[in-house]
């Protein structure tokens, strides 16, 4: 799990050749990214312009339980991987892009069952099936068949949404909990900090020492958990 600690995604910049990336689990067609689970990346900017075989930019070949949130990608975004001499791209099945901006193109390739919410994409180039877009600028139009295009569902705005709270650290080394506010009929990204809570008012729970009783006692004292 990669987490930037800025107030804005642009505060933390990965400028290396590949930046933050996730390749598929193996380079076979049947394996591909089908075992690339349980990883996440949030709240940073990447300027990677690495020339992957599928496109230039960030590689995120994953399948399920692998969200990208509050990320600014200045080049393209590759959601699958193809490594010669394999006869075709490896399977990639499922993922989530939320509150993010991709300045370049998104290349879904063999990706299926992908959900993009309240984001901006320069363009969306292809895909297999079951791609859903909610409140996303640059999303392709809805298409209900496999003929001449992939099945796509696009909804212009999100009826109501509050983005995931996130942590930040200031120049003095002090942490804060940032709680974005509720938006209605929301389109595009929201990178505001919302309500900023100093860490003096936050209790960090531990699965080794805490239980429901101890956590509820902290909530009763008015602490955020």
Short mmCIF file of C-alpha atoms in Angstrom, two decimals:
data_model
loop_
_atom_site.label_atom_id
_atom_site.label_comp_id
_atom_site.label_asym_id
_atom_site.label_seq_id
_atom_site.Cartn_x
_atom_site.Cartn_y
_atom_site.Cartn_z
CA UNK A 1 0.00 0.00 0.00
CA UNK A 2 1.59 3.27 -1.15
CA UNK A 3 0.28 6.40 0.60
CA UNK A 4 1.35 9.96 -0.08
CA UNK A 5 1.15 12.26 2.96
CA UNK A 6 0.52 15.60 1.28
CA UNK A 7 -2.56 17.77 1.51
CA UNK A 8 -2.82 17.46 -2.29
CA UNK A 9 -1.78 14.58 -4.56
CA UNK A 10 0.62 17.01 -6.24
CA UNK A 11 2.56 17.45 -2.97
CA UNK A 12 4.17 14.01 -3.25
CA UNK A 13 5.75 13.31 -6.64
CA UNK A 14 7.23 10.03 -7.90
CA UNK A 15 9.53 11.09 -10.71
CA UNK A 16 11.42 7.83 -11.33
CA UNK A 17 11.34 5.89 -14.57
CA UNK A 18 8.57 3.49 -13.49
CA UNK A 19 7.30 5.38 -10.46
CA UNK A 20 4.68 3.43 -8.49
CA UNK A 21 3.70 0.36 -10.50
CA UNK A 22 2.21 -3.12 -10.30
CA UNK A 23 3.05 -5.68 -12.94
CA UNK A 24 0.98 -8.81 -13.53
CA UNK A 25 1.74 -11.86 -11.40
CA UNK A 26 3.13 -13.88 -14.29
CA UNK A 27 3.56 -13.27 -17.98
CA UNK A 28 1.36 -16.11 -19.26
CA UNK A 29 -1.97 -15.51 -20.95
CA UNK A 30 -4.04 -17.57 -18.50
CA UNK A 31 -2.24 -16.28 -15.39
CA UNK A 32 -1.55 -12.67 -16.16
CA UNK A 33 -2.81 -10.35 -13.44
CA UNK A 34 -5.41 -12.75 -12.06
CA UNK A 35 -3.39 -13.16 -8.85
CA UNK A 36 -2.47 -9.46 -8.50
CA UNK A 37 -4.71 -8.76 -5.49
CA UNK A 38 -4.47 -6.76 -2.25
CA UNK A 39 -2.49 -3.68 -3.24
CA UNK A 40 -3.40 -0.02 -3.29
CA UNK A 41 -1.98 3.42 -4.09
CA UNK A 42 -3.27 6.80 -2.93
CA UNK A 43 -2.61 10.52 -2.75
CA UNK A 44 0.42 11.19 -4.95
CA UNK A 45 1.49 12.35 -8.39
CA UNK A 46 3.50 10.23 -10.81
CA UNK A 47 5.34 11.58 -13.83
CA UNK A 48 6.52 8.17 -15.04
CA UNK A 49 6.93 7.98 -18.80
CA UNK A 50 8.17 4.40 -18.93
CA UNK A 51 7.56 2.81 -22.36
CA UNK A 52 5.68 -0.36 -21.42
CA UNK A 53 4.66 -2.52 -24.37
CA UNK A 54 1.03 -1.57 -23.73
CA UNK A 55 1.54 2.20 -23.46
CA UNK A 56 3.60 4.94 -21.84
CA UNK A 57 3.09 5.89 -18.21
CA UNK A 58 1.99 4.09 -15.05
CA UNK A 59 1.55 0.30 -14.99
CA UNK A 60 -1.27 -1.00 -12.78
CA UNK A 61 -2.06 -4.53 -14.02
CA UNK A 62 -4.30 -5.82 -11.23
CA UNK A 63 -7.43 -7.84 -10.50
CA UNK A 64 -9.71 -6.80 -7.62
CA UNK A 65 -8.95 -5.41 -4.16
CA UNK A 66 -6.43 -3.05 -5.76
CA UNK A 67 -7.77 0.52 -5.71
CA UNK A 68 -6.17 3.69 -7.08
CA UNK A 69 -7.45 6.76 -5.20
CA UNK A 70 -6.62 10.46 -5.27
CA UNK A 71 -3.77 9.98 -7.76
CA UNK A 72 -2.50 12.36 -10.45
CA UNK A 73 -0.98 10.54 -13.43
CA UNK A 74 0.64 12.94 -15.88
CA UNK A 75 1.14 10.35 -18.64
CA UNK A 76 -0.93 7.28 -19.50
CA UNK A 77 -2.31 4.51 -17.29
CA UNK A 78 -1.95 0.84 -18.28
CA UNK A 79 -4.44 -1.53 -16.66
CA UNK A 80 -3.02 -4.70 -18.20
CA UNK A 81 0.33 -6.05 -19.33
CA UNK A 82 1.63 -7.84 -22.40
CA UNK A 83 5.13 -9.29 -22.43
CA UNK A 84 6.36 -10.97 -25.64
CA UNK A 85 6.65 -13.74 -26.72
CA UNK A 86 3.28 -14.54 -25.13
CA UNK A 87 0.60 -14.84 -27.81
CA UNK A 88 -1.74 -12.39 -26.09
CA UNK A 89 -2.03 -10.13 -23.07
CA UNK A 90 -2.46 -11.71 -19.67
CA UNK A 91 -5.94 -11.66 -18.15
CA UNK A 92 -6.76 -8.74 -15.82
CA UNK A 93 -10.09 -8.77 -14.04
CA UNK A 94 -11.47 -5.99 -11.92
CA UNK A 95 -10.29 -2.83 -10.22
CA UNK A 96 -11.18 0.66 -9.06
CA UNK A 97 -10.07 4.18 -9.94
CA UNK A 98 -11.54 6.93 -7.76
CA UNK A 99 -11.03 10.68 -7.36
CA UNK A 100 -8.04 10.59 -9.71
CA UNK A 101 -6.77 12.43 -12.77
CA UNK A 102 -5.09 10.78 -15.77
CA UNK A 103 -3.79 13.46 -18.11
CA UNK A 104 -3.04 10.95 -20.85
CA UNK A 105 -4.92 7.91 -22.11
CA UNK A 106 -6.08 4.91 -20.11
CA UNK A 107 -5.28 1.58 -21.79
CA UNK A 108 -7.53 -1.13 -20.26
CA UNK A 109 -6.61 -3.80 -22.84
CA UNK A 110 -7.64 -7.19 -21.40
CA UNK A 111 -9.07 -5.55 -18.27
CA UNK A 112 -12.70 -6.33 -17.41
CA UNK A 113 -15.11 -5.40 -14.60
CA UNK A 114 -13.41 -2.07 -13.92
CA UNK A 115 -15.12 0.78 -12.03
CA UNK A 116 -14.06 4.43 -12.42
CA UNK A 117 -15.67 7.05 -10.19
CA UNK A 118 -15.39 10.84 -10.00
CA UNK A 119 -12.21 11.05 -12.00
CA UNK A 120 -10.81 12.68 -15.14
CA UNK A 121 -9.30 10.71 -18.01
CA UNK A 122 -7.71 12.12 -21.15
CA UNK A 123 -9.26 9.24 -23.09
CA UNK A 124 -10.29 5.62 -22.59
CA UNK A 125 -8.89 3.28 -25.22
CA UNK A 126 -10.81 0.02 -25.52
CA UNK A 127 -11.28 -2.68 -22.90
CA UNK A 128 -13.09 -6.02 -22.78
CA UNK A 129 -16.43 -5.83 -20.94
CA UNK A 130 -18.26 -4.47 -17.90
CA UNK A 131 -16.57 -1.09 -17.57
CA UNK A 132 -18.59 1.31 -15.40
CA UNK A 133 -18.04 5.07 -15.13
CA UNK A 134 -19.69 7.33 -12.56
CA UNK A 135 -19.18 11.10 -12.52
CA UNK A 136 -16.05 10.81 -14.68
CA UNK A 137 -14.87 13.47 -17.13
CA UNK A 138 -13.69 11.99 -20.43
CA UNK A 139 -15.55 8.69 -19.99
CA UNK A 140 -16.73 6.90 -23.14
CA UNK A 141 -20.48 6.78 -23.86
CA UNK A 142 -22.60 3.87 -22.69
CA UNK A 143 -22.76 0.90 -25.05
CA UNK A 144 -24.98 -2.13 -24.50
CA UNK A 145 -23.54 -5.00 -26.56
CA UNK A 146 -20.33 -6.60 -27.74
CA UNK A 147 -20.90 -5.33 -31.28
CA UNK A 148 -18.50 -2.63 -32.51
CA UNK A 149 -17.51 -1.81 -28.92
CA UNK A 150 -17.28 -3.24 -25.42
CA UNK A 151 -20.20 -3.16 -22.95
CA UNK A 152 -19.90 0.14 -21.07
CA UNK A 153 -22.15 1.87 -18.54
CA UNK A 154 -21.61 5.60 -18.03
CA UNK A 155 -23.51 7.79 -15.55
CA UNK A 156 -22.76 11.51 -15.72
CA UNK A 157 -22.76 12.31 -12.00
CA UNK A 158 -22.67 10.67 -8.58
CA UNK A 159 -25.86 11.37 -6.59
CA UNK A 160 -23.95 11.76 -3.30
CA UNK A 161 -20.38 10.98 -2.31
CA UNK A 162 -17.87 11.74 0.44
CA UNK A 163 -14.30 10.83 -0.46
CA UNK A 164 -12.22 8.60 1.78
CA UNK A 165 -10.51 10.45 4.68
CA UNK A 166 -6.74 10.65 4.36
CA UNK A 167 -3.66 11.51 6.42
CA UNK A 168 -1.23 14.36 5.80
CA UNK A 169 1.90 15.67 7.48
CA UNK A 170 3.01 19.32 7.63
CA UNK A 171 6.47 20.93 7.52
CA UNK A 172 6.75 20.59 11.31
CA UNK A 173 6.14 16.84 11.21
CA UNK A 174 2.61 17.05 12.61
CA UNK A 175 0.00 14.64 11.29
CA UNK A 176 -3.60 15.55 10.48
CA UNK A 177 -6.69 13.60 9.55
CA UNK A 178 -8.47 15.17 6.57
CA UNK A 179 -12.17 14.43 6.13
CA UNK A 180 -13.59 15.51 2.74
CA UNK A 181 -17.14 16.81 2.78
CA UNK A 182 -20.25 15.39 1.15
CA UNK A 183 -20.87 16.28 -2.49
CA UNK A 184 -24.10 15.82 -4.42
CA UNK A 185 -24.49 15.36 -8.18
CA UNK A 186 -20.70 15.22 -8.20
CA UNK A 187 -18.64 15.23 -11.38
CA UNK A 188 -14.84 14.98 -11.57
CA UNK A 189 -12.30 15.02 -8.77
CA UNK A 190 -12.37 16.63 -5.32
CA UNK A 191 -8.91 17.17 -3.88
CA UNK A 192 -9.96 19.52 -1.09
CA UNK A 193 -8.87 18.71 2.45
CA UNK A 194 -12.33 19.16 3.95
CA UNK A 195 -12.34 19.17 7.75
CA UNK A 196 -8.79 19.03 9.10
CA UNK A 197 -8.50 17.23 12.44
CA UNK A 198 -5.22 17.49 14.42
CA UNK A 199 -3.85 14.16 15.57
CA UNK A 200 -4.33 15.15 19.22
CA UNK A 201 -7.99 14.34 18.52
CA UNK A 202 -7.29 11.03 16.76
CA UNK A 203 -6.88 7.60 18.34
CA UNK A 204 -4.87 5.10 16.27
CA UNK A 205 -6.29 1.65 16.99
CA UNK A 206 -4.19 -1.51 16.96
CA UNK A 207 -5.47 -4.99 16.15
CA UNK A 208 -3.03 -6.36 18.72
CA UNK A 209 -4.31 -4.39 21.72
CA UNK A 210 -7.76 -3.00 20.89
CA UNK A 211 -11.21 -4.50 20.78
CA UNK A 212 -14.75 -3.16 20.33
CA UNK A 213 -14.93 -2.02 23.95
CA UNK A 214 -11.67 -0.06 23.92
CA UNK A 215 -12.48 1.57 20.57
CA UNK A 216 -15.98 2.54 21.70
CA UNK A 217 -14.51 4.12 24.82
CA UNK A 218 -12.30 6.37 22.66
CA UNK A 219 -15.28 7.34 20.50
CA UNK A 220 -17.20 8.21 23.66
CA UNK A 221 -14.42 10.65 24.55
CA UNK A 222 -15.01 12.43 21.22
CA UNK A 223 -11.91 11.10 19.49
CA UNK A 224 -11.74 10.14 15.85
CA UNK A 225 -10.57 6.56 15.37
#
